[in-house]
Short mmCIF file of C-alpha atoms in Angstrom, two decimals:
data_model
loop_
_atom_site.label_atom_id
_atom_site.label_comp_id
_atom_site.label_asym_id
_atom_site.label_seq_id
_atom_site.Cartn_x
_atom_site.Cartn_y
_atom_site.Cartn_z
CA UNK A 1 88.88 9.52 301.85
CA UNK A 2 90.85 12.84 300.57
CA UNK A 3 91.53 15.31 303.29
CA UNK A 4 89.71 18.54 302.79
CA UNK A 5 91.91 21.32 303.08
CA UNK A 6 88.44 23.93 303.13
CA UNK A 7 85.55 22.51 304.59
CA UNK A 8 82.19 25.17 303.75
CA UNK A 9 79.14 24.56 305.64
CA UNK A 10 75.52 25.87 305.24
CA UNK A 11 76.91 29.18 304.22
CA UNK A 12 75.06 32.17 304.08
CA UNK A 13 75.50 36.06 303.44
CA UNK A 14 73.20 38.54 302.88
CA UNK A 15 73.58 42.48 301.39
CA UNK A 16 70.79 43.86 303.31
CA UNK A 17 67.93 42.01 301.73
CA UNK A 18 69.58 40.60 299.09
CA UNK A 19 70.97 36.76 299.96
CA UNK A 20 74.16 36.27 297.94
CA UNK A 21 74.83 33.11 299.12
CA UNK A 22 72.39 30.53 299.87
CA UNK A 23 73.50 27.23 302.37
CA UNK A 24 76.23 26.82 300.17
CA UNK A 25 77.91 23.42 301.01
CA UNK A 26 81.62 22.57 299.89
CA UNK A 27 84.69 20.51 300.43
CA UNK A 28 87.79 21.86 298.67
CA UNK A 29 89.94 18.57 298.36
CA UNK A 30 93.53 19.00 299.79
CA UNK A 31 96.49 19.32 297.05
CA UNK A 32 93.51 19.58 294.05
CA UNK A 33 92.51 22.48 291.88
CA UNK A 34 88.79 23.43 292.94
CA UNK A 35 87.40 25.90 289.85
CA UNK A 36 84.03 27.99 290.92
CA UNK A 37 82.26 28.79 287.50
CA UNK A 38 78.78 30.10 286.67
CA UNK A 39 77.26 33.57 285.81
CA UNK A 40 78.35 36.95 286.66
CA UNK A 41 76.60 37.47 290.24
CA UNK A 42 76.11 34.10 290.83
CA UNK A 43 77.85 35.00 293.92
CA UNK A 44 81.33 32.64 293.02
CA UNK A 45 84.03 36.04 294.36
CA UNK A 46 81.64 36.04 297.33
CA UNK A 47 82.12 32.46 298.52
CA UNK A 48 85.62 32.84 297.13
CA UNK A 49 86.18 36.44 299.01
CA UNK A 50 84.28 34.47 302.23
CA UNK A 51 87.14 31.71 302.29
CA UNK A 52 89.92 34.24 304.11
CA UNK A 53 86.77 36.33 305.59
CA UNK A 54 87.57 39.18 303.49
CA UNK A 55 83.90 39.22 302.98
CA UNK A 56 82.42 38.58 306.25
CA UNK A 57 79.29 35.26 305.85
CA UNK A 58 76.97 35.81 307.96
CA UNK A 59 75.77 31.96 309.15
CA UNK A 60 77.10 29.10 308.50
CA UNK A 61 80.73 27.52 308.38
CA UNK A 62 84.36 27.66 306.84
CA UNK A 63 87.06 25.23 308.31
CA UNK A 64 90.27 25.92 306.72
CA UNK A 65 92.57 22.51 307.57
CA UNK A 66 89.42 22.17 310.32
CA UNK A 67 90.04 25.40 311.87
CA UNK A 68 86.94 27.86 312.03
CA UNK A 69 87.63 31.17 310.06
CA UNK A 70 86.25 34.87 311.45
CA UNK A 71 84.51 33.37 314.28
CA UNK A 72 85.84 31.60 317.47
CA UNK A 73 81.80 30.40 317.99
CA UNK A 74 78.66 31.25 316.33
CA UNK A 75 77.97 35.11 315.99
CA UNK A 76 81.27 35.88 317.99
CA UNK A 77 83.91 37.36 315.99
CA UNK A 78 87.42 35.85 316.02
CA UNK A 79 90.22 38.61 317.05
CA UNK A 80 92.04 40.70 314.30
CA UNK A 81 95.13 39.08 315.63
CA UNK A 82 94.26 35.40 315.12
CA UNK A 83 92.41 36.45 311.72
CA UNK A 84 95.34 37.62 310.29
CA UNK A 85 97.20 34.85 311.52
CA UNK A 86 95.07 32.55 309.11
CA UNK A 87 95.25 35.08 306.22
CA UNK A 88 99.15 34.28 306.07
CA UNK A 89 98.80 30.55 305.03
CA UNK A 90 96.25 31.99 302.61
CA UNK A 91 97.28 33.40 299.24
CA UNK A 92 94.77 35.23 297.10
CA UNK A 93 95.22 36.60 293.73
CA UNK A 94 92.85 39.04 292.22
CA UNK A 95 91.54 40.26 288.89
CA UNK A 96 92.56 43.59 289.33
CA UNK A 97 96.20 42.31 290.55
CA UNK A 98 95.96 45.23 292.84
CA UNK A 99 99.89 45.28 292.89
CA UNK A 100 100.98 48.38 295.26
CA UNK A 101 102.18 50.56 292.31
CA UNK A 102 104.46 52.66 294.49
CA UNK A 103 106.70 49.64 294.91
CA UNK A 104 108.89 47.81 292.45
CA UNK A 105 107.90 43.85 291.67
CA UNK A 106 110.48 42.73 294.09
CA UNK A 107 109.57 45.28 296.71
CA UNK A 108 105.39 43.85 296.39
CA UNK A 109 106.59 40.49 296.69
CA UNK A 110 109.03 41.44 299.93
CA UNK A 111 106.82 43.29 301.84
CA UNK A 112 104.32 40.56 303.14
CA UNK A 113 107.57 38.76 303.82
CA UNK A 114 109.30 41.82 306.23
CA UNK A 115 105.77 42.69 307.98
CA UNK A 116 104.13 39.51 308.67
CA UNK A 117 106.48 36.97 308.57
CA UNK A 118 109.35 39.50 309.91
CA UNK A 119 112.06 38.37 307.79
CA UNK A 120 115.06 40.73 307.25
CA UNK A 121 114.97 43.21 304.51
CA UNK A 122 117.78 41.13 302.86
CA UNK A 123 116.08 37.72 303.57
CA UNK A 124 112.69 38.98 302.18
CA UNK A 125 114.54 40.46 299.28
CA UNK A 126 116.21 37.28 298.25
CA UNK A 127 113.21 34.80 298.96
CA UNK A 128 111.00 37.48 296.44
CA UNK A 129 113.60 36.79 293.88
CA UNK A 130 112.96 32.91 294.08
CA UNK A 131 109.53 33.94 293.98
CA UNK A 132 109.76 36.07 291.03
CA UNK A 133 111.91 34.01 289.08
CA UNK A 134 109.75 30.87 289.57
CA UNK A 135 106.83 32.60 287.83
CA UNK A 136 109.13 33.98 284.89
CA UNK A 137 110.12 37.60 285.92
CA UNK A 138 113.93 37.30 286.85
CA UNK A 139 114.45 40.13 284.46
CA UNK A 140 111.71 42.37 285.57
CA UNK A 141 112.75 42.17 289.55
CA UNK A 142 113.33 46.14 289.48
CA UNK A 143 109.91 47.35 287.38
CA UNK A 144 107.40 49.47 288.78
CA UNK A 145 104.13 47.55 288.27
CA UNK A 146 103.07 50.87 285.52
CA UNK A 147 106.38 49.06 283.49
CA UNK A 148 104.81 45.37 283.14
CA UNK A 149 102.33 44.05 280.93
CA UNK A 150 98.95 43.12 282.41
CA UNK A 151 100.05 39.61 282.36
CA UNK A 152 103.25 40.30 283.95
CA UNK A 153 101.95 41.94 286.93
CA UNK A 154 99.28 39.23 287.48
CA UNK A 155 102.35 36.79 287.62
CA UNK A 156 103.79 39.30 290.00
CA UNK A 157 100.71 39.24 292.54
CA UNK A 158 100.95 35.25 291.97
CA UNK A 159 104.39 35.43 293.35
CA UNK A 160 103.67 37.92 296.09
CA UNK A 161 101.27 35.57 297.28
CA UNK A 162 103.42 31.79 296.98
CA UNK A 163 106.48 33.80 298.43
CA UNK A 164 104.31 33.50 301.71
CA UNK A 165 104.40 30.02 301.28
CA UNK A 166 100.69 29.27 301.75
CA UNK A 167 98.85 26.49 301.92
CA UNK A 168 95.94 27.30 300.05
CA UNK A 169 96.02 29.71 297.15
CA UNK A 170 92.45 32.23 296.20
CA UNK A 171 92.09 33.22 292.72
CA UNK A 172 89.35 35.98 292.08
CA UNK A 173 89.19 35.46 288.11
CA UNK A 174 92.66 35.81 287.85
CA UNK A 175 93.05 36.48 283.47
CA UNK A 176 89.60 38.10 283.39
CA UNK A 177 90.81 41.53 283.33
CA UNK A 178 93.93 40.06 280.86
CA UNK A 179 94.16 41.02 276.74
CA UNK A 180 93.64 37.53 275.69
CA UNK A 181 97.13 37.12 274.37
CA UNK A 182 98.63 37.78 277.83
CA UNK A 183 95.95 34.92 279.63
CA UNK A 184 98.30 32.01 278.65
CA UNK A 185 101.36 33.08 280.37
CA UNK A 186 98.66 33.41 283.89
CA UNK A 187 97.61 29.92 283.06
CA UNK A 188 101.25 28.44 282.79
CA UNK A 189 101.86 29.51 286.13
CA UNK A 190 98.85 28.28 287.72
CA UNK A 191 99.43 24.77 285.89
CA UNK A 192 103.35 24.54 287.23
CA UNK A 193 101.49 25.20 290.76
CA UNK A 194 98.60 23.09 290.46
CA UNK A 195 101.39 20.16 289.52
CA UNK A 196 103.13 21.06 292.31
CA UNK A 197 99.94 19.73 294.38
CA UNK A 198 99.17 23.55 296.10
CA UNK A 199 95.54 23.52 297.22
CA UNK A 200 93.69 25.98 294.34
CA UNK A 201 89.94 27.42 294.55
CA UNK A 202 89.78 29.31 291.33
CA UNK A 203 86.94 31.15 290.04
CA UNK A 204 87.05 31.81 286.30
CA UNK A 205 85.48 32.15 283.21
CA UNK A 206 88.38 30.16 281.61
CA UNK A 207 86.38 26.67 280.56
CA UNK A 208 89.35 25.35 278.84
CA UNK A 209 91.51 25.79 282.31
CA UNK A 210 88.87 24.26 284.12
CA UNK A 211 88.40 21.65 282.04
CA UNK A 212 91.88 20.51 282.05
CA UNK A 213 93.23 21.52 285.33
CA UNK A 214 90.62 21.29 287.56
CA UNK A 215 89.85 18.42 289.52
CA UNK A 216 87.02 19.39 291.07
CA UNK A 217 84.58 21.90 289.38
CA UNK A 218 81.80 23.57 291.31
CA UNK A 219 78.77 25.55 289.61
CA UNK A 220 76.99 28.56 291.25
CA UNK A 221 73.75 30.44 290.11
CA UNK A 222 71.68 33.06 292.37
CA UNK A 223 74.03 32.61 294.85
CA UNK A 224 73.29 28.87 295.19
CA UNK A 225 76.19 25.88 294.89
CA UNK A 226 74.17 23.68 292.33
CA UNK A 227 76.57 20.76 291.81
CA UNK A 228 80.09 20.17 292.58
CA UNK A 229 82.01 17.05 290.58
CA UNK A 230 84.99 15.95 288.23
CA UNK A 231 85.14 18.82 285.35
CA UNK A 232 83.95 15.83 282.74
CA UNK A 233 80.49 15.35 284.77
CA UNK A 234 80.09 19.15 284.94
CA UNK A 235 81.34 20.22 281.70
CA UNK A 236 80.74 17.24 279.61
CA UNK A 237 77.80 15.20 280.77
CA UNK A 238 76.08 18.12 282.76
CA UNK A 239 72.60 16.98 284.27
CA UNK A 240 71.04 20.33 285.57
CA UNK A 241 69.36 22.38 282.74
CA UNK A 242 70.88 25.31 284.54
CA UNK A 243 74.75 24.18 283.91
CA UNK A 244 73.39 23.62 280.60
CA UNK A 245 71.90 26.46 279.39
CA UNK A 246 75.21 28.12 281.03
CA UNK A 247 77.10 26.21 278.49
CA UNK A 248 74.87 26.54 276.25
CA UNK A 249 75.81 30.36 276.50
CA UNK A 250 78.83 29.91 276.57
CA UNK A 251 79.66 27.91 273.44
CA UNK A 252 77.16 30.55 271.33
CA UNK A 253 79.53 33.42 272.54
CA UNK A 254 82.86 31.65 272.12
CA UNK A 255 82.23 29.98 268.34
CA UNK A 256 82.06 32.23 265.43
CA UNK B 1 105.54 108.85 285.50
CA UNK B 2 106.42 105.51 286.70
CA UNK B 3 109.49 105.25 288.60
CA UNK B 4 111.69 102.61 288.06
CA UNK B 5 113.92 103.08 291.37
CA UNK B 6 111.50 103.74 293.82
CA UNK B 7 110.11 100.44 292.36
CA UNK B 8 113.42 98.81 292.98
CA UNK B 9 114.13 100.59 296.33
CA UNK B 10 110.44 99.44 297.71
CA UNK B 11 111.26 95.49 296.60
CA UNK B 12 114.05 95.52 300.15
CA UNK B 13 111.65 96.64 302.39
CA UNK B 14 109.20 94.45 300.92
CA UNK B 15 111.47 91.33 301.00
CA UNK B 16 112.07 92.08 304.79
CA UNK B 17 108.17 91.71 305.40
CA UNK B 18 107.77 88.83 303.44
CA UNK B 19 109.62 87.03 306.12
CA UNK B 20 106.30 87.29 307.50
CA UNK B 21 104.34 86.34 305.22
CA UNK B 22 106.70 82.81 304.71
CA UNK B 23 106.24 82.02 308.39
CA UNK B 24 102.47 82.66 308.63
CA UNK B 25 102.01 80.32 305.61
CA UNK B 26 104.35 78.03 306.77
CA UNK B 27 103.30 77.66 309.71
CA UNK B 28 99.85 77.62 308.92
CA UNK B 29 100.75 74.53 306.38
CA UNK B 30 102.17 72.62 309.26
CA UNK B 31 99.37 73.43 311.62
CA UNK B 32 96.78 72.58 308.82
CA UNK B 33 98.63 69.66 307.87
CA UNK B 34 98.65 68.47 311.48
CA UNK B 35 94.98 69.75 312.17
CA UNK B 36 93.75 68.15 309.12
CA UNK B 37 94.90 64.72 309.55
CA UNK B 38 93.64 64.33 312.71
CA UNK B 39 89.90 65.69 311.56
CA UNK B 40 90.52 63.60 308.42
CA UNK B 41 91.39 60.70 310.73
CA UNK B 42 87.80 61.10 312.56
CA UNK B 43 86.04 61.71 309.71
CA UNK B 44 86.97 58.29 308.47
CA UNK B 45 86.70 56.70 311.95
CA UNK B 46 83.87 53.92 312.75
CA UNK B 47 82.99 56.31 315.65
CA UNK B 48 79.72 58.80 314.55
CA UNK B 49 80.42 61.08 317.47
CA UNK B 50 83.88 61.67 315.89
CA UNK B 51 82.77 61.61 312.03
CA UNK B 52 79.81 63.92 312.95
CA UNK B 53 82.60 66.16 314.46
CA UNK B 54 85.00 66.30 311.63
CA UNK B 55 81.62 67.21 309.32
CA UNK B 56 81.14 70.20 311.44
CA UNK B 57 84.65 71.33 311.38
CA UNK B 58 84.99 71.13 307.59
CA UNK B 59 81.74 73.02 306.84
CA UNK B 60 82.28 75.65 309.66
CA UNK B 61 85.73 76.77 308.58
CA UNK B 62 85.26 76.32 304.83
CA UNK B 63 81.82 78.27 305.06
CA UNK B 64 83.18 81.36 307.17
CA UNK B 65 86.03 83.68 305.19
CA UNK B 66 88.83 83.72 306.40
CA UNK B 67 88.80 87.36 307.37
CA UNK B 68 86.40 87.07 309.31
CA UNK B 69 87.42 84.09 311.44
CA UNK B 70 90.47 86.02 311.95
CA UNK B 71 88.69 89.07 312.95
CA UNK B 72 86.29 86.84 315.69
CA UNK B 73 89.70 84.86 316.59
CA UNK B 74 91.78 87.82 317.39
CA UNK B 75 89.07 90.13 319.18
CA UNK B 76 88.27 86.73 321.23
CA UNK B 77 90.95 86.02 322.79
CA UNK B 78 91.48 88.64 325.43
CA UNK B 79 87.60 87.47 326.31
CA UNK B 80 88.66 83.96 327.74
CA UNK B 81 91.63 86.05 329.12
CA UNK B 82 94.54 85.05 326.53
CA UNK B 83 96.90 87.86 325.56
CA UNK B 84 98.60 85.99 322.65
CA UNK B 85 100.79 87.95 320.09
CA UNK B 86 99.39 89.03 317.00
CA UNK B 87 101.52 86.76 314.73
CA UNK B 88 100.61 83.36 317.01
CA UNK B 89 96.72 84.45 316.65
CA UNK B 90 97.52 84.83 312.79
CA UNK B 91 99.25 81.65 312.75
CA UNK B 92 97.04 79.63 314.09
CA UNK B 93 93.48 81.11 312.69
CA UNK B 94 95.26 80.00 308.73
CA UNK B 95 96.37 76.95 310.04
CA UNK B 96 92.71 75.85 311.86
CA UNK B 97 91.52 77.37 308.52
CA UNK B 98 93.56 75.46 306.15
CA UNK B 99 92.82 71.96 308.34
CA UNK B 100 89.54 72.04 306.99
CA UNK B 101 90.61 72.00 303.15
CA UNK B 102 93.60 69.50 304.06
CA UNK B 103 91.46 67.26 305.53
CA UNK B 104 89.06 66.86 302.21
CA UNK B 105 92.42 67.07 300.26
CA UNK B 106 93.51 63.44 302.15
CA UNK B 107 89.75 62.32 302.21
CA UNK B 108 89.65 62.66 298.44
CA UNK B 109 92.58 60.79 297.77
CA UNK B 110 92.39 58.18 300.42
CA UNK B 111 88.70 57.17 298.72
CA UNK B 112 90.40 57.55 295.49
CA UNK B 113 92.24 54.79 296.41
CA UNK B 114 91.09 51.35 294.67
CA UNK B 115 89.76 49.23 297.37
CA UNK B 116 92.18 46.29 296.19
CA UNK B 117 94.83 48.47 297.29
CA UNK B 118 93.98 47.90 300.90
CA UNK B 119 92.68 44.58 300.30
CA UNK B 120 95.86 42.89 298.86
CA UNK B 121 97.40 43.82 302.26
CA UNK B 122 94.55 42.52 304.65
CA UNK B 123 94.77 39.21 302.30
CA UNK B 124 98.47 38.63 303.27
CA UNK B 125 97.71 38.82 306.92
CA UNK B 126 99.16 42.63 307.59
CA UNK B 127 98.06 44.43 310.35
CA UNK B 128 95.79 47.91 310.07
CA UNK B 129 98.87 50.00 310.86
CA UNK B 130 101.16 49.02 308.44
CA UNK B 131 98.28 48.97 305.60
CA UNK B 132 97.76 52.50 306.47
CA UNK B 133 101.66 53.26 306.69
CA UNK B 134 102.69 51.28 303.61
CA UNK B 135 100.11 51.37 301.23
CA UNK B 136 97.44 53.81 301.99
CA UNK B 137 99.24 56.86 303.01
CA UNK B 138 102.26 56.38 300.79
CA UNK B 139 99.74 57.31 297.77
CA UNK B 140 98.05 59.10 299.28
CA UNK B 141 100.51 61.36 299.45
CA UNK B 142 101.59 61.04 296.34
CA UNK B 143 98.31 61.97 295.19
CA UNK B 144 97.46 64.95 296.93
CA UNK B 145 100.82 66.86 296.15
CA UNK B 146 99.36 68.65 293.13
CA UNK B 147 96.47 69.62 295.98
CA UNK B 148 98.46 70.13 299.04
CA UNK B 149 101.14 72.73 296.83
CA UNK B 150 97.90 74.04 295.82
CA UNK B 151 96.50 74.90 299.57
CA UNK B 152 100.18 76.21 300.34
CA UNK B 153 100.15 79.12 297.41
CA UNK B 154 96.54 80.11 298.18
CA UNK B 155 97.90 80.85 302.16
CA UNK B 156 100.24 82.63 300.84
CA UNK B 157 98.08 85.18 299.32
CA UNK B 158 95.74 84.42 302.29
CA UNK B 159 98.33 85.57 304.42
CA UNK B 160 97.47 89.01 302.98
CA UNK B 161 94.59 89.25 305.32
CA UNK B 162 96.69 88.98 308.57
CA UNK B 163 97.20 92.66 307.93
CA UNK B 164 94.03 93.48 309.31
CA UNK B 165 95.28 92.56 312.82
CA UNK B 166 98.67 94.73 312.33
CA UNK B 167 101.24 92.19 310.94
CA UNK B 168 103.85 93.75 308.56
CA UNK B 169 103.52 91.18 305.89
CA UNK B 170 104.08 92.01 302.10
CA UNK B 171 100.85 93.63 301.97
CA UNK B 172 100.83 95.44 305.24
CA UNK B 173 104.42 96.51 304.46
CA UNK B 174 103.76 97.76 301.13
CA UNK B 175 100.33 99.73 302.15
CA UNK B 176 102.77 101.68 304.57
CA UNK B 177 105.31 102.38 302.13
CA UNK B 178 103.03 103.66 299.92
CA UNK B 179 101.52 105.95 302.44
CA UNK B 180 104.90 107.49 302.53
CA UNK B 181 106.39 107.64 299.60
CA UNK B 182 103.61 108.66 297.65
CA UNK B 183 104.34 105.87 294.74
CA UNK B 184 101.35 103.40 295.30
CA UNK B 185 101.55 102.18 291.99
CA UNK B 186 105.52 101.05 292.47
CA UNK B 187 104.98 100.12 295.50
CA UNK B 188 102.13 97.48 294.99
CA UNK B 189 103.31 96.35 292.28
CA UNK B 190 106.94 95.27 293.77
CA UNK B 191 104.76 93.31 296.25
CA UNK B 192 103.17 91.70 293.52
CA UNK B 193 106.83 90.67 292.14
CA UNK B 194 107.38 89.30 295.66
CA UNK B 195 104.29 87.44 295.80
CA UNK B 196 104.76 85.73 292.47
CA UNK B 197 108.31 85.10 292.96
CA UNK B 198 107.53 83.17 296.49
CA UNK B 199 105.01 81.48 294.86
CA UNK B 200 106.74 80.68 291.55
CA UNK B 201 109.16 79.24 293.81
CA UNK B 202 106.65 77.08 295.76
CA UNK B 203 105.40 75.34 292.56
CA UNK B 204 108.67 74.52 291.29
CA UNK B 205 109.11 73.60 294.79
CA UNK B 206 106.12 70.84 294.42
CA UNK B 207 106.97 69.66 290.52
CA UNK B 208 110.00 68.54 291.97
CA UNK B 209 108.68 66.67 294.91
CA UNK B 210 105.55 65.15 292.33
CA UNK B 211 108.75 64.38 289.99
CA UNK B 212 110.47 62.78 292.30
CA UNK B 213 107.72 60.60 293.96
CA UNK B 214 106.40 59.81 290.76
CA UNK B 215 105.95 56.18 289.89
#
């Protein structure tokens, strides 16, 4: 029996009377790549955004290593303090990168590192150049995030969020907003990690990644979680008609 | 005939006042700028009471020239029993004035601001302060330079109006001047070289600050 590292439970979240998610159920194996795929608005970056309660569910559960996140009971919100506690062992990468362009690539990657672990300017400084060298950007240390390639800066936000040393890393379709020539070099790095056995839940469009990297793949539509199982029994030998018209789709747009 | 010295002998004079004129805008900046955060603060607080408030402020002073809240200012005070001097009334009617276009001026960039921004910080576990104090405000800043310089050079020709409740500013200064000497036309127009000059000055002042927080 494999630990789960994110345990969800009969999640649900509404926007007003729209219900984006609907009792979505999910274990998130510990030291496996977990990929979320499925239409746009199928409500995957909501149960992903839901994981470190940056979008607050409204019923239901999420244990991260058994702990309950953004409640301490039912309907009682957990304190700001012991949230953000949690959010440190949680890395999250998003589409957008959302890099803090005022600050060089070193400077993004120290600054979790000086206010939340309270590391020394020089400490933090030296552990984001690990950081950044590990995902390829030795050279680029210095850059302003308006001086890097989309790709680069995605690897930059990668490394701003392993430098915290979590345990579990978020990826909100992290090469969706990537030229398609720059979506390898993303890739690379999340394959070096995923060998390194970190915990992944990645929601992406990428088939190919989740076909090969994933070890768990987990399908969404209208905010429900239809199946969750290896990549070949989703991708290859799919048994819902929904998952296969979604492929379906997704072949037509992708041959030519 | 023009004259070309009385022009130059009414640009000392004129300089003198404009001391004046530098410390009512000024001043008025750093009252606004203090003013303004605070109602820009409470207009983006959870609190209704307090965004509700900030609401009122902005469309109050922004609706009402500023002449005229001078005017009701200064003829006020000795009501409620305050005997304040002129250039203190002046000072801080432009800079209750100005909070009210300083505080949209932050608003506007603050929800400029991509959401992500913000977010990237609450993901890594920091604390509301230092999102605010390293990433918000930081570019925020930086964004509403352009705006802010913008605000400073209108209160400087704002500052004009003070004359009305007997401040020897540039305008003030020059309207006596030109009582005397009989030369309105070189008079006004040295203030107008003052004016210009100050407020050349000022937006050279702010390309170099945008230059040198540019990213």
């Amino acid at each position: 029996m494999q630990a789960s590292a994110v345990e969800i439970r009969n999640v649900n979240k509404f926007y007003g009377p729209f219900q984006a998610l609907k009792d979505v159920d999910l274990s998130v194996p510990a030291g496996k790549v977990t990929c979320l795929i499925g239409p746009s608005g199928s409500g995957k970056s909501t149960l992903l955004r839901c994981i470190n309660f940056l979008e607050e569910y409204d019923s239901g559960e999420i244990r991260i290593d058994g702990r309950l996140i953004g409640y301490d009971a039912p309907g009682r919100k957990m304190s700001g303090r012991a949230l953000r506690e949690m959010r440190r062992s949680i890395g999250m990468v998003f589409q957008q990168f959302n890099l803090w362009p005022h600050m060089s690539a070193r400077e993004n990657v120290a600054e979790g590192l000086i206010r939340v672990r309270g590391l020394s300017k020089t400490e933090a400084g030296a552990r984001a150049a690990e950081a950044l060298a590990k995902v390829g950007l030795a050279d680029k240390m210095d850059n302003h995030p308006s001086r890097l390639s989309g790709g680069q800066q995605q690897r930059v936000a990668i490394a701003r969020a392993i430098a915290m040393e979590p345990r579990l890393m978020l990826f909100d379709e992290p090469t969706s907003a990537l030229d398609p020539e720059l979506v390898g070099e993303v890739l690379t790095v999340m394959k070096t990690l995923a060998a390194e056995g970190m915990t992944m839940v990645v929601v992406t469009h990428e088939m190919g990644f989740a076909a090969h990297v994933a070890d768990r793949v987990a399908f969404m539509e209208r905010g429900e979680l239809v199946a969750a199982d290896t990549p070949d029994r989703i991708l290859h030998q799919p048994q819902d008609p929904r998952i296969q018209s979604f492929l379906r789709t997704y072949h037509e747009r992708n041959s030519f | 005939m023009f004259s070309i010295p009385v022009f130059l002998e009414s640009l000392v004079p004129l300089f003198w006042a404009a001391r004046f004129t530098l410390l009512i805008s000024v001043g008025g900046i750093a009252l606004g700028l203090v003013i303004g955060t605070l109602v820009c603060a409470a207009g983006l607080s959870p609190s209704r009471a307090l965004r509700n408030f900030a609401a009122l402020w902005v469309s109050f002073l922004r609706g009402v020239p500023l002449l005229v809240q001078l005017l009701v200012f200064y003829y006020s005070l000795p009501l409620i029993g305050l005997d304040v001097p002129a250039m203190v009334a002046a000072i801080v009617t432009v800079g209750i004035c100005a909070s009210a276009y300083i505080s949209e001026i932050w608003r506007g960039a603050i929800n400029a601001l991509p959401r992500g921004q913000a977010e990237a910080a609450v993901a890594i576990g920091m604390a509301p302060t230092d999102v605010w104090r390293r990433v918000i405000l930081p570019q925020a800043v930086t964004m509403s330079l352009p705006a802010l310089i913008n605000e400073l050079i209108l209160l400087v020709k704002a500052s004009s109006l003070v004359s009305v409740v007997g401040i020897l500013e540039i305008t003030r200064a020059s309207q006596a001047q030109a009582a005397t000497t009989f030369r309105p036309l070189e008079v006004y127009l040295a203030a107008a070289c003052i004016y210009l000059v100050i407020n050349l000055c000022l937006a050279a002042l702010g390309r170099w600050l945008e230059h040198r927080t540019a990213v």
